[in-house]
Amino acid sequence: MLHAKRILLGITGSIAAYKAALLVRLLVKAGAEVQVIMTEAAGEFITPLTLSTLSKRPVLSSFVGNPAEGTWNNHVELGLWADALVIAPASAHTLARCAFGLCNDLLSAVYLSAKCPVFFAPAMDLDMYRHPSTLHNIDRLASYGNHIIRAEHGELASGLVGEGRLAEPETIVEQLTHFFNQRGALVGRRVLITAGPTQEPIDPVRYISNHSTGKMGYAIARAFAMAGADVTLVSGPTALPLPHPAVRRVPVRSAAEMFRATEAEFEQADLLILNAAVADYTPAHPAHQKIKKKEAEFSLELTKTVDIAATLGARKRPGQLMMGFALETENEQENALGKLQRKNLDWIVLNSLRDAGAGFGHDTNKITVMDRGGNVRVFDLKTKEEVAEDLLTLVKEKLANP
């Protein structure tokens, strides 16, 4: 999958820069076109001559090309040329500059101009990698839709042993290959995803809601967008950034708004993933003014909201797929299977609040997936990004074997 792919390889000032020679060699061997961009500090660790020989292209390190001819290295054109930008090794300094949009050299200018996917492979000493500033910068870069190839555990240049080692060149190539394999899997497919909580107004100040953060739904949206799908994300109120630049987000607040937005997109969708934690009940008569605290007791009349999964499941056309989620606290599989059947779903993804690290608010999740064919798949506790990849794999398998 790397054949004829155009890879910009950014090399920064880290002792791990010596591994860039093998990385270039592996990429070229896989059929990729590689253009190396070095920072000034990177030249202290590996020579441009080595990398230009391996890549068969002149190494770029400054905006000025040939001063005598008045040529320059156009960062915008480079950003448009590439199918992927890989910054490996990415030093703590480069991570910080990119995270905050600082632009004082060719590599950072190319990063800010890049239209392609961007991969950061951090490399630094143990304590630098663990420092809250570095971790914050990595999280910030990931929140922009960039891909992080995590540093590995091992012996470091300082003699310490721990996390901070540049991922091996073979691992970086493997992750790039996986990315491009996944990227085209759902090209042309329209995927509609709901995520986050809903807020049901009591009065202009108060509302009924739940603990959903939207993290799982946003991770799913990102995974499917990276697989090439045309993703629409109907999102309840969250503090999360757009999961991927290609995702079209439709913000809503209440269960009624979520139903209307989802219904409007449903007919054109090839796949509907209902991950949102939608309120089952909403106040029957929301007050137009703030309710004052007067009585010792206060009762609130509630009415059922529209069951989005059941309503749209009844309208599902042949070939259209639907995946629902069930968060249970007892009789988990029995309750989830009942939802699968009643709502005409193709899959039901079960979460149990009895599983440590799963459910609302966590960065991890543990799921069991049941389908209409009676298959049950139990997954280990994973990050929500990994869970999203597992769900993507299930959908790809279904599309390959209808």
mmCIF file of C-alpha atoms in Angstrom:
data_model
loop_
_atom_site.group_PDB
_atom_site.id
_atom_site.type_symbol
_atom_site.label_atom_id
_atom_site.label_comp_id
_atom_site.label_asym_id
_atom_site.label_seq_id
_atom_site.Cartn_x
_atom_site.Cartn_y
_atom_site.Cartn_z
ATOM 1 C CA MET A 1 0.000 0.000 0.000
ATOM 2 C CA LEU A 2 3.011 2.325 0.100
ATOM 3 C CA HIS A 3 3.759 1.884 -3.601
ATOM 4 C CA ALA A 4 3.857 5.301 -5.328
ATOM 5 C CA LYS A 5 2.880 7.047 -2.093
ATOM 6 C CA ARG A 6 4.598 10.412 -1.598
ATOM 7 C CA ILE A 7 6.078 10.601 1.887
ATOM 8 C CA LEU A 8 7.554 13.730 3.432
ATOM 9 C CA LEU A 9 9.950 12.641 6.167
ATOM 10 C CA GLY A 10 10.769 15.332 8.713
ATOM 11 C CA ILE A 11 13.885 14.677 10.797
ATOM 12 C CA THR A 12 14.578 16.724 13.929
ATOM 13 C CA GLY A 13 17.376 17.147 16.453
ATOM 14 C CA SER A 14 17.436 13.853 18.324
ATOM 15 C CA ILE A 15 20.100 11.169 18.657
ATOM 16 C CA ALA A 16 17.462 8.832 17.202
ATOM 17 C CA ALA A 17 17.927 10.649 13.879
ATOM 18 C CA TYR A 18 20.451 7.945 12.978
ATOM 19 C CA LYS A 19 17.497 5.559 12.531
ATOM 20 C CA ALA A 20 16.146 7.796 9.759
ATOM 21 C CA ALA A 21 18.569 6.214 7.308
ATOM 22 C CA LEU A 22 16.945 2.797 7.757
ATOM 23 C CA LEU A 23 13.475 4.349 7.691
ATOM 24 C CA VAL A 24 14.178 6.019 4.337
ATOM 25 C CA ARG A 25 15.575 2.747 2.999
ATOM 26 C CA LEU A 26 12.486 0.771 4.061
ATOM 27 C CA LEU A 27 10.087 3.340 2.601
ATOM 28 C CA VAL A 28 11.921 3.412 -0.726
ATOM 29 C CA LYS A 29 12.045 -0.381 -0.771
ATOM 30 C CA ALA A 30 8.264 -0.429 -0.260
ATOM 31 C CA GLY A 31 7.887 1.708 -3.394
ATOM 32 C CA ALA A 32 7.308 5.099 -1.776
ATOM 33 C CA GLU A 33 8.712 8.394 -3.007
ATOM 34 C CA VAL A 34 10.517 9.986 -0.065
ATOM 35 C CA GLN A 35 11.398 13.653 0.335
ATOM 36 C CA VAL A 36 13.471 14.377 3.437
ATOM 37 C CA ILE A 37 13.213 17.680 5.308
ATOM 38 C CA MET A 38 15.731 18.224 8.104
ATOM 39 C CA THR A 39 15.864 20.801 10.850
ATOM 40 C CA GLU A 40 19.179 22.536 11.466
ATOM 41 C CA ALA A 41 19.688 20.531 14.670
ATOM 42 C CA ALA A 42 19.106 17.224 12.856
ATOM 43 C CA GLY A 43 22.225 17.874 10.782
ATOM 44 C CA GLU A 44 24.282 17.487 13.963
ATOM 45 C CA PHE A 45 23.284 13.817 14.167
ATOM 46 C CA ILE A 46 23.099 12.565 10.548
ATOM 47 C CA THR A 47 24.374 14.030 7.298
ATOM 48 C CA PRO A 48 22.141 15.185 4.449
ATOM 49 C CA LEU A 49 24.428 13.286 2.071
ATOM 50 C CA THR A 50 23.441 9.942 3.613
ATOM 51 C CA LEU A 51 19.733 10.694 3.362
ATOM 52 C CA SER A 52 19.836 12.171 -0.129
ATOM 53 C CA THR A 53 21.739 9.105 -1.356
ATOM 54 C CA LEU A 54 19.118 6.761 0.106
ATOM 55 C CA SER A 55 16.086 8.818 -0.947
ATOM 56 C CA LYS A 56 17.524 9.752 -4.356
ATOM 57 C CA ARG A 57 16.360 13.318 -3.752
ATOM 58 C CA PRO A 58 18.144 16.419 -2.427
ATOM 59 C CA VAL A 59 17.496 16.920 1.281
ATOM 60 C CA LEU A 60 15.681 20.174 2.103
ATOM 61 C CA SER A 61 16.468 22.157 5.227
ATOM 62 C CA SER A 62 15.754 25.829 4.527
ATOM 63 C CA PHE A 63 13.373 28.056 2.607
ATOM 64 C CA VAL A 64 16.163 29.143 0.257
ATOM 65 C CA GLY A 65 16.924 26.669 -2.518
ATOM 66 C CA ASN A 66 19.786 27.856 -4.700
ATOM 67 C CA PRO A 67 20.759 31.401 -3.619
ATOM 68 C CA ALA A 68 22.598 32.024 -6.873
ATOM 69 C CA GLU A 69 19.505 31.216 -8.916
ATOM 70 C CA GLY A 70 17.079 32.849 -6.478
ATOM 71 C CA THR A 71 15.074 29.638 -5.997
ATOM 72 C CA TRP A 72 13.249 28.632 -2.832
ATOM 73 C CA ASN A 73 11.645 25.542 -1.320
ATOM 74 C CA ASN A 74 7.913 26.162 -1.444
ATOM 75 C CA HIS A 75 6.377 24.830 1.775
ATOM 76 C CA VAL A 76 2.856 25.082 0.348
ATOM 77 C CA GLU A 77 3.708 22.968 -2.690
ATOM 78 C CA LEU A 78 5.432 20.420 -0.480
ATOM 79 C CA GLY A 79 2.356 20.200 1.737
ATOM 80 C CA LEU A 80 0.152 19.621 -1.296
ATOM 81 C CA TRP A 81 2.552 17.103 -2.891
ATOM 82 C CA ALA A 82 2.608 14.637 -0.009
ATOM 83 C CA ASP A 83 0.296 11.725 0.752
ATOM 84 C CA ALA A 84 1.657 11.740 4.313
ATOM 85 C CA LEU A 85 4.014 13.798 6.461
ATOM 86 C CA VAL A 86 6.005 11.724 8.948
ATOM 87 C CA ILE A 87 8.077 13.536 11.574
ATOM 88 C CA ALA A 88 10.466 10.929 12.959
ATOM 89 C CA PRO A 89 12.169 11.450 15.248
ATOM 90 C CA ALA A 90 10.007 14.237 16.670
ATOM 91 C CA SER A 91 11.957 15.980 19.427
ATOM 92 C CA ALA A 92 10.290 17.628 22.429
ATOM 93 C CA HIS A 93 11.081 21.019 20.880
ATOM 94 C CA THR A 94 9.436 20.144 17.559
ATOM 95 C CA LEU A 95 6.368 18.704 19.302
ATOM 96 C CA ALA A 96 5.970 21.950 21.245
ATOM 97 C CA ARG A 97 6.407 24.175 18.166
ATOM 98 C CA CYS A 98 3.879 22.214 16.119
ATOM 99 C CA ALA A 99 1.410 21.953 18.997
ATOM 100 C CA PHE A 100 1.317 25.741 19.343
ATOM 101 C CA GLY A 101 1.687 26.688 15.693
ATOM 102 C CA LEU A 102 5.143 28.230 15.898
ATOM 103 C CA CYS A 103 6.698 28.515 12.467
ATOM 104 C CA ASN A 104 10.378 29.377 12.256
ATOM 105 C CA ASP A 105 11.792 26.815 9.836
ATOM 106 C CA LEU A 106 10.875 24.862 6.715
ATOM 107 C CA LEU A 107 9.597 21.760 8.530
ATOM 108 C CA SER A 108 7.174 23.654 10.782
ATOM 109 C CA ALA A 109 5.947 25.679 7.782
ATOM 110 C CA VAL A 110 5.314 22.459 5.841
ATOM 111 C CA TYR A 111 3.460 21.020 8.849
ATOM 112 C CA LEU A 112 1.154 24.039 9.040
ATOM 113 C CA SER A 113 0.573 23.876 5.270
ATOM 114 C CA ALA A 114 0.073 20.112 4.960
ATOM 115 C CA LYS A 115 -3.247 18.879 3.608
ATOM 116 C CA CYS A 116 -2.229 15.262 4.102
ATOM 117 C CA PRO A 117 -2.298 13.060 7.216
ATOM 118 C CA VAL A 118 0.528 13.849 9.657
ATOM 119 C CA PHE A 119 2.350 11.324 11.838
ATOM 120 C CA PHE A 120 4.538 12.232 14.817
ATOM 121 C CA ALA A 121 6.986 9.666 16.205
ATOM 122 C CA PRO A 122 8.371 11.188 19.443
ATOM 123 C CA ALA A 123 11.865 10.381 20.663
ATOM 124 C CA MET A 124 13.554 11.755 23.784
ATOM 125 C CA ASP A 125 14.832 10.764 27.181
ATOM 126 C CA LEU A 126 12.607 9.145 29.773
ATOM 127 C CA ASP A 127 11.891 12.160 31.997
ATOM 128 C CA MET A 128 11.391 14.495 29.043
ATOM 129 C CA TYR A 129 8.818 12.114 27.567
ATOM 130 C CA ARG A 130 6.964 11.824 30.862
ATOM 131 C CA HIS A 131 6.951 15.551 31.559
ATOM 132 C CA PRO A 132 3.417 17.014 31.697
ATOM 133 C CA SER A 133 4.369 19.601 29.070
ATOM 134 C CA THR A 134 5.350 16.907 26.567
ATOM 135 C CA LEU A 135 2.308 14.763 27.305
ATOM 136 C CA HIS A 136 0.085 17.828 26.922
ATOM 137 C CA ASN A 137 1.682 18.674 23.568
ATOM 138 C CA ILE A 138 1.224 15.120 22.303
ATOM 139 C CA ASP A 139 -2.441 15.142 23.348
ATOM 140 C CA ARG A 140 -2.890 18.547 21.728
ATOM 141 C CA LEU A 141 -1.421 17.333 18.439
ATOM 142 C CA ALA A 142 -3.624 14.234 18.526
ATOM 143 C CA SER A 143 -6.694 16.428 19.144
ATOM 144 C CA TYR A 144 -5.952 18.216 15.857
ATOM 145 C CA GLY A 145 -6.374 14.908 14.010
ATOM 146 C CA ASN A 146 -2.663 14.057 13.805
ATOM 147 C CA HIS A 147 -1.458 10.487 14.316
ATOM 148 C CA ILE A 148 0.931 9.667 17.156
ATOM 149 C CA ILE A 149 3.305 6.735 16.748
ATOM 150 C CA ARG A 150 4.050 6.178 20.408
ATOM 151 C CA ALA A 151 7.580 5.994 21.723
ATOM 152 C CA GLU A 152 8.739 2.553 22.776
ATOM 153 C CA HIS A 153 10.190 1.164 26.001
ATOM 154 C CA GLY A 154 13.867 0.277 26.040
ATOM 155 C CA GLU A 155 17.405 1.437 26.683
ATOM 156 C CA LEU A 156 17.877 5.147 25.955
ATOM 157 C CA ALA A 157 20.943 7.106 24.889
ATOM 158 C CA SER A 158 21.310 8.393 28.457
ATOM 159 C CA GLY A 159 21.713 4.847 29.733
ATOM 160 C CA LEU A 160 18.308 4.896 31.417
ATOM 161 C CA VAL A 161 15.718 2.280 30.572
ATOM 162 C CA GLY A 162 12.118 3.333 29.972
ATOM 163 C CA GLU A 163 9.680 4.868 27.551
ATOM 164 C CA GLY A 164 10.966 7.457 25.094
ATOM 165 C CA ARG A 165 12.719 5.432 22.433
ATOM 166 C CA LEU A 166 11.808 6.165 18.823
ATOM 167 C CA ALA A 167 9.544 3.480 17.414
ATOM 168 C CA GLU A 168 11.607 1.135 15.261
ATOM 169 C CA PRO A 169 11.636 2.010 11.531
ATOM 170 C CA GLU A 170 9.862 -1.287 10.788
ATOM 171 C CA THR A 171 7.072 -0.296 13.205
ATOM 172 C CA ILE A 172 6.682 3.123 11.581
ATOM 173 C CA VAL A 173 6.440 1.575 8.110
ATOM 174 C CA GLU A 174 3.952 -0.982 9.430
ATOM 175 C CA GLN A 175 1.725 1.748 10.873
ATOM 176 C CA LEU A 176 1.851 3.737 7.644
ATOM 177 C CA THR A 177 0.950 0.620 5.673
ATOM 178 C CA HIS A 178 -1.950 -0.089 8.035
ATOM 179 C CA PHE A 179 -3.157 3.488 7.698
ATOM 180 C CA PHE A 180 -3.241 3.414 3.912
ATOM 181 C CA ASN A 181 -4.882 -0.030 3.963
ATOM 182 C CA GLN A 182 -7.628 1.291 6.234
ATOM 183 C CA ARG A 183 -7.939 4.625 4.464
ATOM 184 C CA GLY A 184 -9.519 3.263 1.316
ATOM 185 C CA ALA A 185 -11.701 0.603 2.897
ATOM 186 C CA LEU A 186 -14.903 2.674 3.040
ATOM 187 C CA VAL A 187 -14.379 5.170 0.229
ATOM 188 C CA GLY A 188 -17.766 6.238 -1.102
ATOM 189 C CA ARG A 189 -19.702 4.931 1.920
ATOM 190 C CA ARG A 190 -21.890 7.376 3.833
ATOM 191 C CA VAL A 191 -21.641 6.826 7.584
ATOM 192 C CA LEU A 192 -23.925 8.598 10.049
ATOM 193 C CA ILE A 193 -22.832 8.573 13.707
ATOM 194 C CA THR A 194 -24.478 9.943 16.830
ATOM 195 C CA ALA A 195 -22.366 10.803 19.863
ATOM 196 C CA GLY A 196 -22.397 12.486 23.249
ATOM 197 C CA PRO A 197 -25.201 13.206 25.701
ATOM 198 C CA THR A 198 -28.432 15.105 25.269
ATOM 199 C CA GLN A 199 -29.651 17.881 27.535
ATOM 200 C CA GLU A 200 -33.378 18.043 28.291
ATOM 201 C CA PRO A 201 -34.423 21.515 29.521
ATOM 202 C CA ILE A 202 -36.230 21.933 32.835
ATOM 203 C CA ASP A 203 -36.114 25.730 32.608
ATOM 204 C CA PRO A 204 -33.727 28.209 30.923
ATOM 205 C CA VAL A 205 -31.048 27.379 33.519
ATOM 206 C CA ARG A 206 -31.345 23.661 34.315
ATOM 207 C CA TYR A 207 -31.497 20.460 32.344
ATOM 208 C CA ILE A 208 -31.504 16.666 32.690
ATOM 209 C CA SER A 209 -28.495 14.903 31.209
ATOM 210 C CA ASN A 210 -26.052 12.025 31.753
ATOM 211 C CA HIS A 211 -22.323 11.414 32.143
ATOM 212 C CA SER A 212 -21.497 10.801 28.466
ATOM 213 C CA THR A 213 -18.447 12.729 27.213
ATOM 214 C CA GLY A 214 -18.738 11.729 23.545
ATOM 215 C CA LYS A 215 -15.221 10.215 23.502
ATOM 216 C CA MET A 216 -16.330 6.862 22.099
ATOM 217 C CA GLY A 217 -18.480 8.323 19.326
ATOM 218 C CA TYR A 218 -15.790 10.792 18.334
ATOM 219 C CA ALA A 219 -13.190 8.007 18.180
ATOM 220 C CA ILE A 220 -15.527 6.032 15.907
ATOM 221 C CA ALA A 221 -16.053 9.050 13.665
ATOM 222 C CA ARG A 222 -12.299 9.522 13.360
ATOM 223 C CA ALA A 223 -11.642 5.845 12.533
ATOM 224 C CA PHE A 224 -14.294 5.759 9.813
ATOM 225 C CA ALA A 225 -13.172 9.079 8.345
ATOM 226 C CA MET A 226 -9.605 7.765 8.140
ATOM 227 C CA ALA A 227 -10.959 4.704 6.335
ATOM 228 C CA GLY A 228 -12.280 6.996 3.603
ATOM 229 C CA ALA A 229 -15.944 7.145 4.594
ATOM 230 C CA ASP A 230 -18.083 10.252 4.188
ATOM 231 C CA VAL A 231 -18.846 10.785 7.892
ATOM 232 C CA THR A 232 -21.613 12.912 9.394
ATOM 233 C CA LEU A 233 -21.449 13.234 13.182
ATOM 234 C CA VAL A 234 -24.616 14.287 14.984
ATOM 235 C CA SER A 235 -23.203 15.390 18.311
ATOM 236 C CA GLY A 236 -24.759 16.315 21.600
ATOM 237 C CA PRO A 237 -22.966 18.900 23.802
ATOM 238 C CA THR A 238 -19.305 17.946 24.354
ATOM 239 C CA ALA A 239 -15.999 19.704 24.941
ATOM 240 C CA LEU A 240 -14.277 17.636 22.239
ATOM 241 C CA PRO A 241 -12.677 19.090 19.102
ATOM 242 C CA LEU A 242 -13.653 17.920 15.632
ATOM 243 C CA PRO A 243 -12.302 14.347 15.455
ATOM 244 C CA HIS A 244 -11.052 14.611 11.868
ATOM 245 C CA PRO A 245 -11.020 17.430 9.299
ATOM 246 C CA ALA A 246 -13.177 15.397 6.906
ATOM 247 C CA VAL A 247 -15.973 14.834 9.459
ATOM 248 C CA ARG A 248 -19.097 16.971 9.089
ATOM 249 C CA ARG A 249 -20.413 17.717 12.578
ATOM 250 C CA VAL A 250 -24.062 18.602 13.231
ATOM 251 C CA PRO A 251 -24.400 19.994 16.782
ATOM 252 C CA VAL A 252 -27.625 19.317 18.687
ATOM 253 C CA ARG A 253 -28.733 19.630 22.288
ATOM 254 C CA SER A 254 -31.941 17.760 23.097
ATOM 255 C CA ALA A 255 -33.171 14.273 22.225
ATOM 256 C CA ALA A 256 -35.773 15.804 19.905
ATOM 257 C CA GLU A 257 -33.065 17.775 18.063
ATOM 258 C CA MET A 258 -30.913 14.655 17.784
ATOM 259 C CA PHE A 259 -33.813 12.694 16.309
ATOM 260 C CA ARG A 260 -34.618 15.367 13.745
ATOM 261 C CA ALA A 261 -30.965 15.742 12.695
ATOM 262 C CA THR A 262 -30.427 11.984 12.456
ATOM 263 C CA GLU A 263 -33.711 11.414 10.616
ATOM 264 C CA ALA A 264 -32.783 14.078 8.054
ATOM 265 C CA GLU A 265 -29.529 12.245 7.203
ATOM 266 C CA PHE A 266 -30.739 8.662 7.584
ATOM 267 C CA GLU A 267 -32.118 7.963 4.109
ATOM 268 C CA GLN A 268 -28.764 8.711 2.429
ATOM 269 C CA ALA A 269 -26.668 6.782 4.965
ATOM 270 C CA ASP A 270 -25.187 3.379 4.197
ATOM 271 C CA LEU A 271 -24.386 2.811 7.867
ATOM 272 C CA LEU A 272 -25.869 4.350 11.016
ATOM 273 C CA ILE A 273 -23.918 4.030 14.280
ATOM 274 C CA LEU A 274 -26.020 5.075 17.263
ATOM 275 C CA ASN A 275 -23.497 5.752 20.000
ATOM 276 C CA ALA A 276 -25.127 8.797 21.652
ATOM 277 C CA ALA A 277 -26.494 8.543 25.181
ATOM 278 C CA VAL A 278 -29.952 9.889 24.371
ATOM 279 C CA ALA A 279 -32.333 10.728 27.217
ATOM 280 C CA ASP A 280 -35.265 8.328 27.511
ATOM 281 C CA TYR A 281 -37.447 10.990 29.135
ATOM 282 C CA THR A 282 -37.736 14.762 28.874
ATOM 283 C CA PRO A 283 -39.666 17.318 30.953
ATOM 284 C CA ALA A 284 -43.236 17.516 29.633
ATOM 285 C CA HIS A 285 -43.587 21.239 30.325
ATOM 286 C CA PRO A 286 -40.240 23.102 30.532
ATOM 287 C CA ALA A 287 -40.594 26.412 32.353
ATOM 288 C CA HIS A 288 -39.967 29.604 30.378
ATOM 289 C CA GLN A 289 -38.511 31.322 33.446
ATOM 290 C CA LYS A 290 -36.111 30.037 36.086
ATOM 291 C CA ILE A 291 -37.937 27.934 38.670
ATOM 292 C CA LYS A 292 -37.503 29.442 42.142
ATOM 293 C CA LYS A 293 -36.708 27.321 45.183
ATOM 294 C CA LYS A 294 -39.888 27.646 47.261
ATOM 295 C CA GLU A 295 -41.434 24.308 48.188
ATOM 296 C CA ALA A 296 -39.802 21.603 50.319
ATOM 297 C CA GLU A 297 -40.586 19.090 47.560
ATOM 298 C CA PHE A 298 -40.686 19.542 43.821
ATOM 299 C CA SER A 299 -42.030 17.096 41.250
ATOM 300 C CA LEU A 300 -41.290 17.051 37.551
ATOM 301 C CA GLU A 301 -43.570 15.480 34.966
ATOM 302 C CA LEU A 302 -41.603 13.585 32.328
ATOM 303 C CA THR A 303 -42.622 12.233 28.947
ATOM 304 C CA LYS A 304 -40.907 9.665 26.723
ATOM 305 C CA THR A 305 -38.575 10.833 23.985
ATOM 306 C CA VAL A 306 -38.594 9.333 20.498
ATOM 307 C CA ASP A 307 -36.702 6.024 20.360
ATOM 308 C CA ILE A 308 -34.315 6.917 17.542
ATOM 309 C CA ALA A 309 -32.995 3.386 17.003
ATOM 310 C CA ALA A 310 -36.432 1.750 16.947
ATOM 311 C CA THR A 311 -37.986 4.436 14.729
ATOM 312 C CA LEU A 312 -35.232 4.399 12.130
ATOM 313 C CA GLY A 313 -34.744 0.635 12.402
ATOM 314 C CA ALA A 314 -38.338 0.194 11.261
ATOM 315 C CA ARG A 315 -37.524 2.273 8.153
ATOM 316 C CA LYS A 316 -34.253 0.569 7.308
ATOM 317 C CA ARG A 317 -33.943 -0.249 3.625
ATOM 318 C CA PRO A 318 -32.339 -3.437 2.232
ATOM 319 C CA GLY A 319 -28.560 -3.206 2.386
ATOM 320 C CA GLN A 320 -28.572 -0.408 4.950
ATOM 321 C CA LEU A 321 -26.702 -1.259 8.158
ATOM 322 C CA MET A 322 -27.299 -0.136 11.739
ATOM 323 C CA MET A 323 -25.159 -0.484 14.851
ATOM 324 C CA GLY A 324 -26.511 0.357 18.284
ATOM 325 C CA PHE A 325 -24.975 0.607 21.751
ATOM 326 C CA ALA A 326 -26.306 -0.705 25.041
ATOM 327 C CA LEU A 327 -24.942 0.377 28.423
ATOM 328 C CA GLU A 328 -26.218 -2.096 30.998
ATOM 329 C CA THR A 329 -25.834 -2.743 34.718
ATOM 330 C CA GLU A 330 -27.588 -6.147 34.989
ATOM 331 C CA ASN A 331 -28.626 -9.034 32.724
ATOM 332 C CA GLU A 332 -26.318 -7.385 30.220
ATOM 333 C CA GLN A 333 -26.315 -9.791 27.280
ATOM 334 C CA GLU A 334 -30.022 -10.587 27.601
ATOM 335 C CA ASN A 335 -30.991 -6.902 27.607
ATOM 336 C CA ALA A 336 -28.629 -6.055 24.749
ATOM 337 C CA LEU A 337 -29.883 -8.928 22.600
ATOM 338 C CA GLY A 338 -33.453 -7.764 23.178
ATOM 339 C CA LYS A 339 -32.531 -4.302 21.856
ATOM 340 C CA LEU A 340 -30.839 -5.826 18.831
ATOM 341 C CA GLN A 341 -33.985 -7.679 17.872
ATOM 342 C CA ARG A 342 -36.613 -5.064 18.788
ATOM 343 C CA LYS A 343 -34.854 -2.242 16.990
ATOM 344 C CA ASN A 344 -33.886 -4.174 13.852
ATOM 345 C CA LEU A 345 -30.162 -3.581 14.333
ATOM 346 C CA ASP A 346 -27.340 -5.451 12.628
ATOM 347 C CA TRP A 347 -25.006 -5.153 15.629
ATOM 348 C CA ILE A 348 -25.411 -4.226 19.261
ATOM 349 C CA VAL A 349 -22.321 -3.095 21.172
ATOM 350 C CA LEU A 350 -22.628 -3.897 24.861
ATOM 351 C CA ASN A 351 -20.916 -1.955 27.650
ATOM 352 C CA SER A 352 -21.265 -2.984 31.280
ATOM 353 C CA LEU A 353 -20.779 -0.481 34.081
ATOM 354 C CA ARG A 354 -19.559 -3.442 36.127
ATOM 355 C CA ASP A 355 -16.387 -3.586 33.993
ATOM 356 C CA ALA A 356 -13.620 -1.430 35.460
ATOM 357 C CA GLY A 357 -12.368 1.190 33.005
ATOM 358 C CA ALA A 358 -15.400 0.952 30.729
ATOM 359 C CA GLY A 359 -18.317 3.291 30.142
ATOM 360 C CA PHE A 360 -18.663 7.037 30.591
ATOM 361 C CA GLY A 361 -15.704 9.330 31.177
ATOM 362 C CA HIS A 362 -12.916 6.804 30.624
ATOM 363 C CA ASP A 363 -10.344 6.808 27.846
ATOM 364 C CA THR A 364 -10.780 3.035 27.681
ATOM 365 C CA ASN A 365 -13.704 0.743 26.976
ATOM 366 C CA LYS A 366 -14.546 -2.949 27.100
ATOM 367 C CA ILE A 367 -17.162 -4.167 24.655
ATOM 368 C CA THR A 368 -19.057 -7.261 23.632
ATOM 369 C CA VAL A 369 -20.563 -7.191 20.132
ATOM 370 C CA MET A 370 -23.563 -9.306 19.103
ATOM 371 C CA ASP A 371 -24.949 -9.483 15.587
ATOM 372 C CA ARG A 372 -28.121 -10.719 13.915
ATOM 373 C CA GLY A 373 -26.426 -13.972 12.968
ATOM 374 C CA GLY A 374 -26.050 -14.904 16.631
ATOM 375 C CA ASN A 375 -22.321 -14.248 16.735
ATOM 376 C CA VAL A 376 -20.865 -12.890 19.971
ATOM 377 C CA ARG A 377 -17.445 -11.219 20.028
ATOM 378 C CA VAL A 378 -15.912 -10.361 23.398
ATOM 379 C CA PHE A 379 -13.063 -7.818 23.366
ATOM 380 C CA ASP A 380 -10.506 -6.979 26.035
ATOM 381 C CA LEU A 381 -10.259 -3.571 27.709
ATOM 382 C CA LYS A 382 -8.709 -1.194 25.139
ATOM 383 C CA THR A 383 -8.382 2.492 24.415
ATOM 384 C CA LYS A 384 -11.459 3.942 22.768
ATOM 385 C CA GLU A 385 -9.401 4.545 19.621
ATOM 386 C CA GLU A 386 -8.587 0.815 19.507
ATOM 387 C CA VAL A 387 -12.230 -0.071 20.148
ATOM 388 C CA ALA A 388 -13.201 2.132 17.196
ATOM 389 C CA GLU A 389 -10.723 0.223 15.011
ATOM 390 C CA ASP A 390 -12.299 -3.082 16.136
ATOM 391 C CA LEU A 391 -15.750 -1.823 15.151
ATOM 392 C CA LEU A 392 -14.392 -0.634 11.808
ATOM 393 C CA THR A 393 -12.989 -4.123 11.213
ATOM 394 C CA LEU A 394 -16.402 -5.707 11.938
ATOM 395 C CA VAL A 395 -18.077 -3.381 9.430
ATOM 396 C CA LYS A 396 -15.428 -4.114 6.791
ATOM 397 C CA GLU A 397 -15.926 -7.852 7.297
ATOM 398 C CA LYS A 398 -19.678 -7.439 6.856
ATOM 399 C CA LEU A 399 -19.296 -5.389 3.693
ATOM 400 C CA ALA A 400 -16.867 -7.947 2.277
ATOM 401 C CA ASN A 401 -19.270 -10.825 3.081
ATOM 402 C CA PRO A 402 -22.834 -9.439 2.938
#
